[in-house]
GROMACS .gro file of N, CA and C in nm:
model
  366
    1MET      N    1   0.754   0.288   6.334
    1MET     CA    2   0.839   0.382   6.404
    1MET      C    3   0.982   0.328   6.408
    2ASN      N    4   1.078   0.412   6.382
    2ASN     CA    5   1.218   0.375   6.379
    2ASN      C    6   1.276   0.384   6.521
    3LYS      N    7   1.333   0.273   6.571
    3LYS     CA    8   1.391   0.273   6.705
    3LYS      C    9   1.515   0.360   6.708
    4LYS      N   10   1.536   0.425   6.819
    4LYS     CA   11   1.650   0.514   6.839
    4LYS      C   12   1.762   0.445   6.917
    5PHE      N   13   1.758   0.311   6.925
    5PHE     CA   14   1.861   0.238   6.997
    5PHE      C   15   1.880   0.100   6.935
    6THR      N   16   1.995   0.042   6.964
    6THR     CA   17   2.028  -0.093   6.919
    6THR      C   18   2.087  -0.169   7.036
    7ILE      N   19   2.028  -0.284   7.068
    7ILE     CA   20   2.080  -0.370   7.173
    7ILE      C   21   2.163  -0.479   7.106
    8GLN      N   22   2.284  -0.501   7.156
    8GLN     CA   23   2.370  -0.605   7.101
    8GLN      C   24   2.376  -0.722   7.198
    9ARG      N   25   2.316  -0.834   7.158
    9ARG     CA   26   2.316  -0.954   7.241
    9ARG      C   27   2.399  -1.067   7.180
   10THR      N   28   2.440  -1.047   7.055
   10THR     CA   29   2.518  -1.151   6.987
   10THR      C   30   2.641  -1.090   6.919
   11PRO      N   31   2.739  -1.048   7.000
   11PRO     CA   32   2.859  -0.989   6.940
   11PRO      C   33   2.930  -1.090   6.851
   12PHE      N   34   3.008  -1.037   6.757
   12PHE     CA   35   3.088  -1.121   6.668
   12PHE      C   36   3.213  -1.165   6.743
   13THR      N   37   3.235  -1.296   6.753
   13THR     CA   38   3.356  -1.349   6.815
   13THR      C   39   3.462  -1.362   6.708
   14VAL      N   40   3.568  -1.286   6.722
   14VAL     CA   41   3.677  -1.286   6.624
   14VAL      C   42   3.761  -1.412   6.645
   15PRO      N   43   3.782  -1.491   6.539
   15PRO     CA   44   3.865  -1.610   6.555
   15PRO      C   45   4.011  -1.571   6.582
   16THR      N   46   4.072  -1.634   6.682
   16THR     CA   47   4.212  -1.609   6.715
   16THR      C   48   4.282  -1.742   6.735
   17ASP      N   49   4.414  -1.740   6.726
   17ASP     CA   50   4.490  -1.863   6.751
   17ASP      C   51   4.592  -1.844   6.864
   18ASP      N   52   4.574  -1.734   6.941
   18ASP     CA   53   4.669  -1.705   7.049
   18ASP      C   54   4.605  -1.704   7.187
   19GLY      N   55   4.480  -1.754   7.197
   19GLY     CA   56   4.412  -1.760   7.326
   19GLY      C   57   4.338  -1.634   7.366
   20LYS      N   58   4.353  -1.527   7.289
   20LYS     CA   59   4.285  -1.401   7.321
   20LYS      C   60   4.139  -1.411   7.279
   21VAL      N   61   4.050  -1.362   7.365
   21VAL     CA   62   3.907  -1.359   7.336
   21VAL      C   63   3.871  -1.217   7.290
   22ILE      N   64   3.810  -1.208   7.171
   22ILE     CA   65   3.769  -1.079   7.117
   22ILE      C   66   3.623  -1.090   7.076
   23LYS      N   67   3.538  -1.011   7.139
   23LYS     CA   68   3.396  -1.008   7.104
   23LYS      C   69   3.359  -0.866   7.064
   24GLU      N   70   3.344  -0.845   6.933
   24GLU     CA   71   3.308  -0.713   6.882
   24GLU      C   72   3.158  -0.692   6.897
   25HIS      N   73   3.121  -0.588   6.970
   25HIS     CA   74   2.980  -0.555   6.991
   25HIS      C   75   2.927  -0.464   6.881
   26PHE      N   76   3.008  -0.370   6.839
   26PHE     CA   77   2.972  -0.281   6.729
   26PHE      C   78   3.098  -0.258   6.647
   27GLY      N   79   3.082  -0.252   6.515
   27GLY     CA   80   3.196  -0.228   6.428
   27GLY      C   81   3.177  -0.293   6.292
   28GLU      N   82   3.283  -0.296   6.216
   28GLU     CA   83   3.280  -0.349   6.079
   28GLU      C   84   3.225  -0.491   6.072
   29ALA      N   85   3.274  -0.579   6.158
   29ALA     CA   86   3.236  -0.721   6.150
   29ALA      C   87   3.094  -0.746   6.200
   30THR      N   88   3.046  -0.664   6.291
   30THR     CA   89   2.916  -0.689   6.354
   30THR      C   90   2.801  -0.620   6.282
   31ASN      N   91   2.813  -0.489   6.261
   31ASN     CA   92   2.702  -0.416   6.200
   31ASN      C   93   2.748  -0.321   6.089
   32GLN      N   94   2.866  -0.351   6.033
   32GLN     CA   95   2.920  -0.274   5.921
   32GLN      C   96   2.936  -0.125   5.953
   33ASN      N   97   2.962  -0.095   6.080
   33ASN     CA   98   2.984   0.044   6.123
   33ASN      C   99   3.132   0.074   6.105
   34SER      N  100   3.166   0.163   6.012
   34SER     CA  101   3.307   0.196   5.989
   34SER      C  102   3.353   0.315   6.073
   35ASP      N  103   3.260   0.382   6.142
   35ASP     CA  104   3.295   0.500   6.222
   35ASP      C  105   3.357   0.464   6.357
   36LEU      N  106   3.315   0.350   6.415
   36LEU     CA  107   3.351   0.319   6.553
   36LEU      C  108   3.340   0.168   6.573
   37SER      N  109   3.432   0.112   6.652
   37SER     CA  110   3.415  -0.027   6.695
   37SER      C  111   3.433  -0.035   6.845
   38ILE      N  112   3.356  -0.125   6.906
   38ILE     CA  113   3.363  -0.150   7.050
   38ILE      C  114   3.376  -0.300   7.068
   39ALA      N  115   3.480  -0.341   7.141
   39ALA     CA  116   3.503  -0.484   7.163
   39ALA      C  117   3.535  -0.511   7.309
   40HIS      N  118   3.486  -0.625   7.356
   40HIS     CA  119   3.518  -0.677   7.489
   40HIS      C  120   3.625  -0.783   7.469
   41MET      N  121   3.736  -0.771   7.540
   41MET     CA  122   3.849  -0.860   7.517
   41MET      C  123   3.902  -0.918   7.647
   42ILE      N  124   3.960  -1.038   7.634
   42ILE     CA  125   4.033  -1.099   7.745
   42ILE      C  126   4.166  -1.149   7.689
   43ALA      N  127   4.275  -1.090   7.739
   43ALA     CA  128   4.409  -1.132   7.699
   43ALA      C  129   4.459  -1.232   7.802
   44PRO      N  130   4.497  -1.351   7.758
   44PRO     CA  131   4.544  -1.453   7.852
   44PRO      C  132   4.680  -1.414   7.912
   45PRO      N  133   4.718  -1.477   8.021
   45PRO     CA  134   4.850  -1.451   8.077
   45PRO      C  135   4.960  -1.481   7.975
   46HIS      N  136   5.065  -1.399   7.979
   46HIS     CA  137   5.185  -1.418   7.895
   46HIS      C  138   5.154  -1.408   7.746
   47TRP      N  139   5.059  -1.324   7.711
   47TRP     CA  140   5.019  -1.300   7.572
   47TRP      C  141   5.080  -1.170   7.522
   48SER      N  142   5.107  -1.163   7.392
   48SER     CA  143   5.146  -1.036   7.332
   48SER      C  144   5.115  -1.038   7.183
   49GLU      N  145   5.104  -0.919   7.126
   49GLU     CA  146   5.085  -0.902   6.982
   49GLU      C  147   5.210  -0.839   6.925
   50PRO      N  148   5.230  -0.849   6.794
   50PRO     CA  149   5.342  -0.777   6.732
   50PRO      C  150   5.318  -0.626   6.737
   51PHE      N  151   5.422  -0.550   6.719
   51PHE     CA  152   5.406  -0.405   6.708
   51PHE      C  153   5.314  -0.372   6.591
   52GLN      N  154   5.241  -0.263   6.605
   52GLN     CA  155   5.150  -0.217   6.499
   52GLN      C  156   5.147  -0.065   6.498
   53THR      N  157   5.103  -0.010   6.386
   53THR     CA  158   5.087   0.135   6.372
   53THR      C  159   4.951   0.160   6.308
   54PRO      N  160   4.844   0.161   6.388
   54PRO     CA  161   4.708   0.168   6.335
   54PRO      C  162   4.670   0.302   6.274
   55ASP      N  163   4.570   0.295   6.186
   55ASP     CA  164   4.510   0.414   6.124
   55ASP      C  165   4.387   0.460   6.203
   56PHE      N  166   4.379   0.428   6.332
   56PHE     CA  167   4.265   0.466   6.415
   56PHE      C  168   4.314   0.501   6.555
   57ASP      N  169   4.237   0.587   6.624
   57ASP     CA  170   4.259   0.611   6.766
   57ASP      C  171   4.203   0.491   6.840
   58GLU      N  172   4.273   0.447   6.945
   58GLU     CA  173   4.221   0.335   7.024
   58GLU      C  174   4.216   0.374   7.171
   59TYR      N  175   4.099   0.356   7.229
   59TYR     CA  176   4.075   0.380   7.371
   59TYR      C  177   4.064   0.244   7.438
   60THR      N  178   4.133   0.226   7.550
   60THR     CA  179   4.128   0.099   7.623
   60THR      C  180   4.092   0.127   7.767
   61PHE      N  181   3.993   0.052   7.820
   61PHE     CA  182   3.954   0.061   7.961
   61PHE      C  183   3.974  -0.077   8.023
   62ILE      N  184   4.056  -0.084   8.127
   62ILE     CA  185   4.088  -0.211   8.192
   62ILE      C  186   3.979  -0.244   8.295
   63ILE      N  187   3.917  -0.360   8.280
   63ILE     CA  188   3.813  -0.405   8.374
   63ILE      C  189   3.875  -0.487   8.487
   64LYS      N  190   3.959  -0.587   8.451
   64LYS     CA  191   4.024  -0.674   8.549
   64LYS      C  192   4.167  -0.700   8.505
   65GLY      N  193   4.254  -0.717   8.603
   65GLY     CA  194   4.393  -0.748   8.573
   65GLY      C  195   4.471  -0.624   8.535
   66LYS      N  196   4.578  -0.644   8.459
   66LYS     CA  197   4.658  -0.532   8.411
   66LYS      C  198   4.714  -0.565   8.274
   67LYS      N  199   4.748  -0.458   8.200
   67LYS     CA  200   4.793  -0.472   8.062
   67LYS      C  201   4.913  -0.383   8.039
   68GLN      N  202   5.006  -0.433   7.958
   68GLN     CA  203   5.125  -0.356   7.925
   68GLN      C  204   5.115  -0.301   7.784
   69PHE      N  205   5.152  -0.173   7.771
   69PHE     CA  206   5.153  -0.104   7.643
   69PHE      C  207   5.296  -0.056   7.618
   70THR      N  208   5.356  -0.094   7.507
   70THR     CA  209   5.483  -0.037   7.468
   70THR      C  210   5.451   0.064   7.358
   71ILE      N  211   5.462   0.192   7.393
   71ILE     CA  212   5.421   0.302   7.305
   71ILE      C  213   5.547   0.372   7.260
   72GLU      N  214   5.577   0.358   7.128
   72GLU     CA  215   5.705   0.406   7.076
   72GLU      C  216   5.815   0.339   7.158
   73ASP      N  217   5.884   0.412   7.246
   73ASP     CA  218   5.991   0.353   7.328
   73ASP      C  219   5.957   0.351   7.478
   74GLU      N  220   5.833   0.377   7.512
   74GLU     CA  221   5.794   0.387   7.653
   74GLU      C  222   5.701   0.272   7.691
   75VAL      N  223   5.726   0.211   7.808
   75VAL     CA  224   5.640   0.103   7.858
   75VAL      C  225   5.545   0.162   7.962
   76VAL      N  226   5.415   0.137   7.942
   76VAL     CA  227   5.310   0.185   8.032
   76VAL      C  228   5.231   0.063   8.077
   77ILE      N  229   5.204   0.053   8.207
   77ILE     CA  230   5.122  -0.057   8.261
   77ILE      C  231   4.998   0.005   8.324
   78LEU      N  232   4.881  -0.045   8.279
   78LEU     CA  233   4.754   0.000   8.335
   78LEU      C  234   4.692  -0.110   8.420
   79ASN      N  235   4.625  -0.068   8.526
   79ASN     CA  236   4.555  -0.160   8.616
   79ASN      C  237   4.404  -0.142   8.600
   80ALA      N  238   4.329  -0.233   8.659
   80ALA     CA  239   4.183  -0.227   8.656
   80ALA      C  240   4.135  -0.088   8.698
   81GLY      N  241   4.039  -0.034   8.622
   81GLY     CA  242   3.984   0.097   8.651
   81GLY      C  243   4.055   0.211   8.580
   82GLU      N  244   4.166   0.181   8.511
   82GLU     CA  245   4.239   0.284   8.439
   82GLU      C  246   4.213   0.273   8.289
   83SER      N  247   4.237   0.383   8.218
   83SER     CA  248   4.212   0.384   8.074
   83SER      C  249   4.321   0.465   8.004
   84ILE      N  250   4.328   0.449   7.871
   84ILE     CA  251   4.428   0.517   7.791
   84ILE      C  252   4.373   0.541   7.651
   85LYS      N  253   4.420   0.648   7.588
   85LYS     CA  254   4.391   0.674   7.446
   85LYS      C  255   4.524   0.671   7.373
   86ILE      N  256   4.533   0.589   7.268
   86ILE     CA  257   4.650   0.583   7.183
   86ILE      C  258   4.610   0.647   7.049
   87GLU      N  259   4.682   0.750   7.009
   87GLU     CA  260   4.648   0.821   6.885
   87GLU      C  261   4.690   0.742   6.763
   88LYS      N  262   4.609   0.752   6.657
   88LYS     CA  263   4.640   0.684   6.532
   88LYS      C  264   4.778   0.724   6.483
   89GLY      N  265   4.844   0.630   6.414
   89GLY     CA  266   4.978   0.656   6.363
   89GLY      C  267   5.088   0.635   6.466
   90THR      N  268   5.053   0.586   6.585
   90THR     CA  269   5.150   0.561   6.692
   90THR      C  270   5.193   0.415   6.688
   91LYS      N  271   5.323   0.391   6.694
   91LYS     CA  272   5.373   0.253   6.700
   91LYS      C  273   5.351   0.200   6.841
   92ILE      N  274   5.281   0.085   6.848
   92ILE     CA  275   5.242   0.031   6.979
   92ILE      C  276   5.246  -0.121   6.978
   93GLN      N  277   5.275  -0.176   7.095
   93GLN     CA  278   5.262  -0.320   7.116
   93GLN      C  279   5.178  -0.341   7.241
   94TYR      N  280   5.079  -0.429   7.230
   94TYR     CA  281   4.994  -0.465   7.343
   94TYR      C  282   5.040  -0.599   7.396
   95ALA      N  283   5.044  -0.613   7.531
   95ALA     CA  284   5.089  -0.738   7.590
   95ALA      C  285   5.029  -0.757   7.729
   96ASN      N  286   5.023  -0.882   7.770
   96ASN     CA  287   4.990  -0.919   7.907
   96ASN      C  288   5.097  -1.016   7.956
   97PRO      N  289   5.211  -0.961   8.004
   97PRO     CA  290   5.319  -1.049   8.049
   97PRO      C  291   5.298  -1.102   8.191
   98PHE      N  292   5.181  -1.076   8.245
   98PHE     CA  293   5.153  -1.107   8.385
   98PHE      C  294   5.090  -1.247   8.399
   99ASP      N  295   5.070  -1.290   8.524
   99ASP     CA  296   5.022  -1.426   8.551
   99ASP      C  297   4.871  -1.442   8.552
  100SER      N  298   4.796  -1.332   8.538
  100SER     CA  299   4.649  -1.337   8.539
  100SER      C  300   4.596  -1.280   8.408
  101PRO      N  301   4.476  -1.325   8.367
  101PRO     CA  302   4.415  -1.268   8.246
  101PRO      C  303   4.387  -1.119   8.265
  102CYS      N  304   4.380  -1.048   8.154
  102CYS     CA  305   4.342  -0.907   8.155
  102CYS      C  306   4.214  -0.891   8.074
  103GLU      N  307   4.112  -0.839   8.138
  103GLU     CA  308   3.983  -0.815   8.072
  103GLU      C  309   3.969  -0.666   8.049
  104TYR      N  310   3.930  -0.628   7.927
  104TYR     CA  311   3.922  -0.486   7.894
  104TYR      C  312   3.825  -0.460   7.780
  105ILE      N  313   3.792  -0.333   7.765
  105ILE     CA  314   3.709  -0.284   7.655
  105ILE      C  315   3.798  -0.200   7.565
  106SER      N  316   3.786  -0.222   7.435
  106SER     CA  317   3.860  -0.145   7.336
  106SER      C  318   3.762  -0.073   7.245
  107ILE      N  319   3.784   0.056   7.225
  107ILE     CA  320   3.703   0.136   7.134
  107ILE      C  321   3.797   0.197   7.031
  108CYS      N  322   3.768   0.174   6.904
  108CYS     CA  323   3.851   0.226   6.796
  108CYS      C  324   3.769   0.321   6.711
  109ARG      N  325   3.834   0.433   6.675
  109ARG     CA  326   3.767   0.533   6.591
  109ARG      C  327   3.864   0.587   6.489
  110PRO      N  328   3.842   0.567   6.358
  110PRO     CA  329   3.735   0.486   6.299
  110PRO      C  330   3.748   0.339   6.339
  111ALA      N  331   3.653   0.259   6.298
  111ALA     CA  332   3.645   0.120   6.341
  111ALA      C  333   3.769   0.040   6.304
  112PHE      N  334   3.802  -0.055   6.391
  112PHE     CA  335   3.911  -0.149   6.365
  112PHE      C  336   3.881  -0.229   6.238
  113THR      N  337   3.981  -0.244   6.156
  113THR     CA  338   3.979  -0.343   6.048
  113THR      C  339   4.119  -0.403   6.042
  114ILE      N  340   4.130  -0.524   5.996
  114ILE     CA  341   4.260  -0.590   5.987
  114ILE      C  342   4.351  -0.514   5.890
  115ASP      N  343   4.294  -0.449   5.790
  115ASP     CA  344   4.375  -0.374   5.694
  115ASP      C  345   4.425  -0.240   5.750
  116SER      N  346   4.362  -0.190   5.856
  116SER     CA  347   4.401  -0.059   5.909
  116SER      C  348   4.490  -0.067   6.033
  117VAL      N  349   4.521  -0.190   6.080
  117VAL     CA  350   4.600  -0.203   6.203
  117VAL      C  351   4.751  -0.203   6.174
  118HIS      N  352   4.792  -0.250   6.058
  118HIS     CA  353   4.933  -0.249   6.015
  118HIS      C  354   5.026  -0.314   6.115
  119ARG      N  355   5.002  -0.443   6.142
  119ARG     CA  356   5.092  -0.520   6.229
  119ARG      C  357   5.222  -0.548   6.156
  120GLU      N  358   5.331  -0.548   6.231
  120GLU     CA  359   5.463  -0.562   6.170
  120GLU      C  360   5.489  -0.699   6.109
  121ASP      N  361   5.418  -0.802   6.152
  121ASP     CA  362   5.443  -0.935   6.096
  121ASP      C  363   5.349  -0.968   5.980
  122GLU      N  364   5.268  -0.871   5.937
  122GLU     CA  365   5.170  -0.899   5.830
  122GLU      C  366   5.199  -0.818   5.707
   0.00000   0.00000   0.00000
């Protein structure tokens, strides 16, 4: 009998050099799912990424702390319990300029890949 569910107990830990913790539960790196990726992340205090213009919609739900989004020319700050959808093709920068870590869930559709994020420094 074919199971109608998948339990993820060993997410793929994405190697980083900036202190950010990324654990992909479902997606390209974990189960070769190109339709959707789900990752649990922790951004350390005073962290930021370069601007990017992804080829995917990204949904972010803040679990703890707060996170700053620079979307085109607008700065948005979300707190724990809040969420946002960023549409594909939008220029965005993610940052945690605050003194506490930010824990959040990120869902990308289609799935995140390094080739589809289009960071400005790459």
